Short mmCIF file of C-alpha atoms in Angstrom, two decimals:
data_model
loop_
_atom_site.label_atom_id
_atom_site.label_comp_id
_atom_site.label_asym_id
_atom_site.label_seq_id
_atom_site.Cartn_x
_atom_site.Cartn_y
_atom_site.Cartn_z
CA MET A 8 0.00 0.00 0.00
CA ALA A 9 1.19 3.45 -0.79
CA VAL A 10 1.65 5.61 2.32
CA LEU A 11 2.16 9.30 2.82
CA ASP A 12 5.76 10.27 2.31
CA ARG A 13 7.42 11.61 5.47
CA THR A 14 10.57 13.46 4.50
CA ARG A 15 12.88 15.70 6.47
CA THR A 16 12.23 18.64 4.17
CA PRO A 17 11.14 21.69 6.22
CA VAL A 18 7.53 22.69 5.68
CA ASP A 19 5.38 25.62 6.61
CA PRO A 20 4.08 24.71 10.10
CA SER A 21 0.84 26.56 9.54
CA ALA A 22 0.11 24.64 6.35
CA ALA A 23 1.00 21.13 7.52
CA PRO A 24 -1.94 20.60 9.92
CA GLY A 25 -4.39 21.65 7.23
CA ARG A 26 -2.97 19.16 4.78
CA ALA A 27 -3.01 16.40 7.37
CA ALA A 28 -6.60 17.13 8.35
CA GLY A 29 -7.60 17.33 4.71
CA GLY A 30 -6.00 13.98 3.95
CA LEU A 31 -7.69 12.36 6.94
CA GLY A 32 -11.08 13.78 6.01
CA ALA A 33 -10.74 12.75 2.37
CA GLY A 34 -9.59 9.26 3.34
CA LEU A 35 -12.50 8.70 5.72
CA ALA A 36 -14.96 10.05 3.14
CA LEU A 37 -13.61 7.70 0.47
CA ALA A 38 -13.81 4.75 2.87
CA ALA A 39 -17.42 5.68 3.67
CA LEU A 40 -18.25 5.89 -0.05
CA ALA A 41 -16.79 2.44 -0.70
CA THR A 42 -18.58 0.99 2.32
CA LEU A 43 -21.97 2.37 1.25
CA VAL A 44 -21.54 1.17 -2.33
CA TRP A 45 -20.41 -2.31 -1.25
CA SER A 46 -23.43 -2.56 1.03
CA GLY A 47 -25.54 -2.44 -2.13
CA SER A 48 -23.44 -5.28 -3.58
CA PHE A 49 -24.62 -7.68 -0.86
CA VAL A 50 -28.21 -6.80 -1.68
CA THR A 51 -27.48 -7.35 -5.38
CA SER A 52 -25.87 -10.74 -4.71
CA ARG A 53 -28.95 -11.84 -2.81
CA ALA A 54 -31.33 -10.41 -5.43
CA LEU A 55 -29.62 -12.32 -8.28
CA HIS A 56 -29.20 -15.61 -6.40
CA ASP A 57 -31.93 -17.40 -8.39
CA SER A 58 -31.29 -15.83 -11.79
CA VAL A 59 -27.50 -15.57 -12.31
CA PRO A 60 -25.11 -18.35 -11.16
CA PRO A 61 -22.51 -17.03 -8.67
CA VAL A 62 -19.43 -17.55 -10.85
CA GLN A 63 -21.11 -15.99 -13.88
CA HIS A 64 -22.22 -13.07 -11.71
CA ALA A 65 -18.63 -12.50 -10.58
CA PHE A 66 -17.14 -12.93 -14.06
CA TRP A 67 -19.43 -10.43 -15.77
CA ARG A 68 -19.01 -8.01 -12.89
CA TRP A 69 -15.31 -7.81 -13.63
CA ILE A 70 -15.77 -7.69 -17.39
CA VAL A 71 -18.05 -4.67 -16.94
CA ALA A 72 -15.52 -3.13 -14.54
CA ILE A 73 -12.67 -3.64 -17.02
CA VAL A 74 -14.66 -1.99 -19.82
CA ALA A 75 -15.62 0.92 -17.55
CA LEU A 76 -12.03 1.47 -16.42
CA ALA A 77 -10.39 0.80 -19.80
CA PRO A 78 -10.36 4.42 -21.11
CA PHE A 79 -8.11 5.36 -18.18
CA GLY A 80 -6.67 2.06 -17.06
CA MET A 81 -5.24 0.81 -20.35
CA ARG A 82 -3.15 3.93 -20.83
CA ALA A 83 -1.92 3.92 -17.21
CA ALA A 84 -1.11 0.20 -17.28
CA TRP A 85 0.78 0.53 -20.57
CA ARG A 86 2.91 3.38 -19.21
CA GLN A 87 3.80 1.29 -16.17
CA ARG A 88 4.01 -2.09 -17.89
CA ALA A 89 7.61 -2.66 -16.80
CA LEU A 90 6.70 -2.08 -13.14
CA LEU A 91 3.65 -4.31 -13.44
CA ARG A 92 5.76 -7.14 -14.86
CA ARG A 93 8.32 -6.68 -12.10
CA HIS A 94 5.64 -7.03 -9.40
CA LEU A 95 3.54 -9.64 -11.19
CA GLY A 96 3.58 -12.06 -8.24
CA TYR A 97 2.21 -9.44 -5.86
CA LEU A 98 -0.43 -8.37 -8.40
CA ALA A 99 -1.50 -11.96 -8.96
CA LEU A 100 -1.99 -12.56 -5.22
CA ALA A 101 -3.96 -9.31 -4.79
CA SER A 102 -6.09 -10.22 -7.82
CA LEU A 103 -6.77 -13.71 -6.52
CA LEU A 104 -7.90 -12.51 -3.08
CA GLY A 105 -9.71 -9.28 -3.96
CA VAL A 106 -11.12 -10.06 -7.40
CA THR A 107 -11.28 -13.75 -8.26
CA VAL A 108 -12.22 -15.29 -4.91
CA TYR A 109 -13.76 -12.65 -2.64
CA ASN A 110 -16.80 -11.60 -4.68
CA THR A 111 -17.38 -15.12 -5.98
CA LEU A 112 -17.70 -16.31 -2.38
CA VAL A 113 -20.11 -13.48 -1.59
CA ASN A 114 -22.26 -14.44 -4.58
CA GLN A 115 -22.19 -18.09 -3.52
CA ALA A 116 -23.26 -17.07 -0.01
CA GLY A 117 -26.25 -15.22 -1.44
CA LEU A 118 -27.79 -18.56 -2.44
CA THR A 119 -28.44 -19.65 1.15
CA THR A 120 -28.22 -16.69 3.52
CA SER A 121 -29.70 -13.21 3.77
CA ALA A 122 -28.06 -9.96 2.70
CA GLY A 123 -28.29 -8.78 6.30
CA ASN A 124 -26.31 -11.76 7.55
CA MET A 125 -23.70 -11.24 4.85
CA GLY A 126 -23.22 -7.63 5.86
CA MET A 127 -22.92 -8.40 9.57
CA ILE A 128 -20.42 -11.24 9.11
CA MET A 129 -18.33 -9.17 6.70
CA ALA A 130 -18.17 -6.41 9.31
CA ALA A 131 -15.77 -8.59 11.27
CA SER A 132 -13.17 -8.60 8.48
CA PRO A 133 -11.31 -5.59 9.96
CA VAL A 134 -10.57 -7.84 12.94
CA LEU A 135 -8.33 -9.83 10.61
CA MET A 136 -6.61 -6.60 9.57
CA ALA A 137 -5.80 -6.00 13.26
CA LEU A 138 -4.39 -9.52 13.58
CA TYR A 139 -2.16 -8.93 10.56
CA GLU A 140 -0.90 -5.77 12.24
CA ARG A 141 -0.04 -7.81 15.32
CA LEU A 142 1.84 -10.34 13.22
CA GLY A 143 3.69 -7.40 11.70
CA GLY A 144 4.95 -6.38 15.14
CA ALA A 145 2.31 -3.82 16.20
CA ARG A 146 1.01 -3.90 19.79
CA LEU A 147 -2.76 -4.30 19.91
CA GLY A 148 -3.41 -3.51 23.56
CA ALA A 149 -6.09 -4.82 25.92
CA ARG A 150 -8.97 -2.82 24.45
CA ARG A 151 -8.29 -3.92 20.91
CA VAL A 152 -8.01 -7.57 21.97
CA THR A 153 -11.26 -7.26 23.94
CA GLY A 154 -12.99 -5.66 20.97
CA THR A 155 -11.73 -8.38 18.67
CA LEU A 156 -13.07 -11.12 20.94
CA LEU A 157 -16.41 -9.32 21.28
CA ALA A 158 -16.80 -8.99 17.50
CA CYS A 159 -15.87 -12.63 16.99
CA ALA A 160 -18.49 -13.63 19.59
CA GLY A 161 -21.10 -11.71 17.64
CA VAL A 162 -20.15 -13.50 14.42
CA VAL A 163 -20.27 -16.91 16.15
CA LEU A 164 -23.72 -16.17 17.60
CA LEU A 165 -24.93 -14.95 14.24
CA VAL A 166 -23.85 -17.99 12.24
CA SER A 167 -25.02 -20.39 14.97
CA HIS A 168 -28.34 -18.56 15.47
CA GLY A 169 -27.65 -18.60 19.21
CA SER A 170 -28.13 -22.35 19.51
CA PRO A 171 -25.73 -24.67 21.41
CA THR A 172 -26.29 -27.15 18.57
CA PRO A 173 -26.10 -24.72 15.67
CA ASP A 174 -27.64 -25.32 12.29
CA VAL A 175 -25.23 -23.12 10.38
CA ALA A 176 -26.37 -22.05 6.93
CA PRO A 177 -23.81 -22.84 4.21
CA GLY A 178 -24.03 -19.23 3.07
CA ASP A 179 -22.84 -17.99 6.47
CA LEU A 180 -19.68 -20.06 6.13
CA TRP A 181 -19.12 -18.79 2.59
CA VAL A 182 -19.25 -15.23 3.94
CA VAL A 183 -16.76 -16.08 6.69
CA ALA A 184 -14.39 -17.27 3.96
CA ALA A 185 -15.09 -14.08 1.98
CA ALA A 186 -14.30 -11.96 5.06
CA LEU A 187 -10.95 -13.73 5.40
CA CYS A 188 -10.18 -12.95 1.75
CA PHE A 189 -11.18 -9.29 2.05
CA GLY A 190 -9.23 -8.76 5.25
CA SER A 191 -6.16 -10.35 3.65
CA TYR A 192 -6.58 -8.23 0.51
CA SER A 193 -6.87 -5.02 2.54
CA ALA A 194 -3.79 -5.92 4.61
CA LEU A 195 -1.92 -6.74 1.39
CA LEU A 196 -2.60 -3.22 0.09
CA ARG A 197 -0.16 -1.94 2.72
CA ARG A 198 2.61 -3.59 0.69
CA ARG A 199 1.55 -2.18 -2.66
CA PRO A 200 4.63 -0.80 -4.45
CA ARG A 201 4.41 2.97 -4.11
CA GLU A 202 5.54 3.57 -7.68
CA ILE A 203 2.50 1.78 -9.17
CA GLY A 204 -0.34 4.23 -9.73
CA GLY A 205 -3.80 3.53 -8.36
CA VAL A 206 -5.55 3.29 -11.74
CA ALA A 207 -2.85 1.05 -13.22
CA PHE A 208 -3.02 -1.18 -10.14
CA LEU A 209 -6.81 -1.50 -10.34
CA PHE A 210 -6.86 -2.22 -14.06
CA ALA A 211 -4.12 -4.84 -13.77
CA THR A 212 -5.80 -6.62 -10.86
CA PHE A 213 -9.20 -6.55 -12.57
CA VAL A 214 -7.75 -8.12 -15.74
CA LEU A 215 -5.71 -10.73 -13.87
CA GLY A 216 -8.64 -11.57 -11.60
CA ALA A 217 -11.01 -12.03 -14.53
CA LEU A 218 -8.49 -14.24 -16.34
CA MET A 219 -8.11 -16.46 -13.25
CA LEU A 220 -11.91 -16.68 -13.03
CA LEU A 221 -12.32 -17.65 -16.70
CA PRO A 222 -11.90 -21.46 -16.26
CA ALA A 223 -14.52 -21.54 -13.50
CA TYR A 224 -16.82 -19.42 -15.67
CA ALA A 225 -16.48 -21.87 -18.56
CA VAL A 226 -17.33 -24.79 -16.25
CA SER A 227 -20.34 -22.91 -14.87
CA VAL A 228 -21.73 -22.17 -18.35
CA ALA A 229 -21.22 -25.78 -19.44
CA ALA A 230 -22.84 -27.22 -16.31
CA GLN A 231 -25.54 -24.66 -15.54
CA GLY A 232 -26.11 -22.86 -18.81
CA GLY A 233 -26.15 -19.10 -19.22
CA PHE A 234 -28.54 -16.63 -17.65
CA GLU A 235 -31.38 -14.67 -19.21
CA VAL A 236 -30.29 -11.25 -20.45
CA ARG A 237 -32.96 -8.78 -19.32
CA ALA A 238 -33.26 -5.57 -17.34
CA GLY A 239 -33.50 -7.46 -14.04
CA THR A 240 -30.09 -9.08 -14.58
CA VAL A 241 -28.19 -6.55 -16.69
CA GLY A 242 -29.02 -3.57 -14.44
CA PRO A 243 -27.59 -5.11 -11.25
CA LEU A 244 -24.51 -6.35 -13.14
CA LEU A 245 -23.88 -2.84 -14.43
CA TYR A 246 -24.16 -1.54 -10.86
CA VAL A 247 -21.70 -4.03 -9.39
CA GLY A 248 -19.36 -3.69 -12.38
CA VAL A 249 -19.18 0.09 -12.65
CA VAL A 250 -20.05 1.40 -9.18
CA SER A 251 -19.13 -1.45 -6.81
CA SER A 252 -15.97 -2.40 -8.68
CA ALA A 253 -14.40 0.48 -10.62
CA VAL A 254 -15.57 3.27 -8.29
CA ALA A 255 -15.63 1.54 -4.88
CA PHE A 256 -12.33 -0.31 -5.21
CA PHE A 257 -10.57 2.88 -6.31
CA ALA A 258 -12.09 4.75 -3.36
CA TRP A 259 -11.14 2.01 -0.88
CA ASN A 260 -7.57 1.67 -2.12
CA LYS A 261 -7.13 5.45 -2.07
CA ALA A 262 -8.58 5.62 1.44
CA ILE A 263 -6.07 3.07 2.70
CA ALA A 264 -3.28 5.04 1.02
CA LEU A 265 -4.41 8.19 2.85
CA VAL A 266 -5.37 6.95 6.32
CA GLY A 267 -4.19 3.34 6.57
CA ALA A 268 -6.04 0.04 6.78
CA ALA A 269 -6.95 0.41 10.48
CA ARG A 270 -8.79 3.73 10.11
CA ALA A 271 -10.42 2.72 6.82
CA GLY A 272 -11.49 -0.52 8.47
CA GLY A 273 -13.09 1.52 11.23
CA VAL A 274 -15.44 3.10 8.70
CA TYR A 275 -16.16 -0.32 7.20
CA TYR A 276 -17.80 -1.27 10.49
CA LEU A 277 -20.82 0.80 9.44
CA GLN A 278 -21.59 -1.71 6.71
CA PRO A 279 -24.01 -3.95 8.69
CA VAL A 280 -26.31 -1.01 9.36
CA CYS A 281 -26.25 0.02 5.69
CA VAL A 282 -26.88 -3.54 4.49
CA ALA A 283 -29.70 -4.09 6.99
CA LEU A 284 -31.48 -0.92 5.90
CA LEU A 285 -30.99 -1.60 2.19
CA SER A 286 -32.03 -5.26 2.39
CA HIS A 287 -35.13 -4.29 4.34
CA ALA A 288 -36.05 -1.55 1.87
CA VAL A 289 -35.22 -3.44 -1.35
CA LEU A 290 -35.72 -7.12 -0.51
CA GLY A 291 -38.14 -6.87 2.40
CA GLU A 292 -35.83 -8.84 4.71
CA ALA A 293 -36.91 -8.81 8.36
CA MET A 294 -34.53 -7.96 11.18
CA GLY A 295 -35.14 -10.12 14.27
CA ARG A 296 -34.05 -9.47 17.84
CA SER A 297 -31.24 -12.03 17.65
CA GLN A 298 -29.79 -10.33 14.59
CA VAL A 299 -30.01 -6.95 16.31
CA LEU A 300 -28.12 -8.40 19.30
CA CYS A 301 -25.43 -9.87 17.05
CA MET A 302 -25.12 -6.57 15.21
CA ALA A 303 -24.70 -4.76 18.53
CA LEU A 304 -21.97 -7.17 19.63
CA ILE A 305 -20.08 -6.91 16.34
CA LEU A 306 -20.32 -3.13 16.20
CA ALA A 307 -19.36 -2.75 19.87
CA GLY A 308 -16.38 -5.02 19.36
CA VAL A 309 -15.06 -3.40 16.23
CA VAL A 310 -15.61 0.13 17.55
CA LEU A 311 -13.74 -0.78 20.74
CA ALA A 312 -10.91 -2.30 18.71
CA SER A 313 -10.81 0.73 16.43
CA ALA A 314 -10.70 3.20 19.33
CA ALA A 315 -7.69 1.35 20.71
CA GLY A 316 -5.82 1.54 17.45
CA LYS A 317 -5.14 5.25 17.19
CA ALA A 318 -1.68 6.28 16.13
CA PRO A 319 0.50 7.82 18.83
CA ARG A 320 0.82 11.58 18.90
CA ARG A 321 3.93 13.13 17.52
CA ARG A 322 6.15 14.99 19.89
#
């Protein structure tokens, strides 16, 4: 992930705080935009569960995203082709986690679980980002550990429906796997080579991710057949391809570059509320008391963990 450059060059002390505040505000706003847009993606995945097979949904999402980004991305990727080749292994791993696997798992989950459940389980993915920070040598502290455990308890209660002998829906487990992928992808962004531009990075990962998804797409078409092309399928695919992919991924990656994965992840915690409201308004999904309790546990845990992860003040 690209980070703000801290040099020893003297700067105007009156201007520096403004720039820092502006970067923080812009980063949080971009993270909020991505979170809101991705909340709609969970609703879309659930809405298309009986009309577009999950792999085909994911494949066409990325084809639409590539076409939408091509006017800018092709030129940027061509200019930086030598850098992209040099870091091909890193790009392939980021593409596999964030493009090929993550959204395919979310679409698969939409077959057997609600959009609200998907949003709440995915809200725990920043916990994995915190664990990666710990593995990288950062100290989490008691509050962050407590928040992590609280959020995990909420996820366990949600997927088990509060029963000592849980009847876990397959879709809930698919979302847990998707959360692991997204958390790993977001942590991986911290290692993005600084010299690779954001648009070139996105275009390269979209293309690589779609290519890696192509064999599974071919198998899906052969085994399940294609889907009916109509307004009810094309419209949502355009949304997830243009808005949820090209726009939201750029906003999220830029947010991490500005404020870091921990702060961006803090904004991502708002996703369960957005998904619950959207799924209720669009799909008519009910929100029971047990789901509200699980949401409260997850949000309390991740907010507590986020509050404990503030950067130290400079002297």
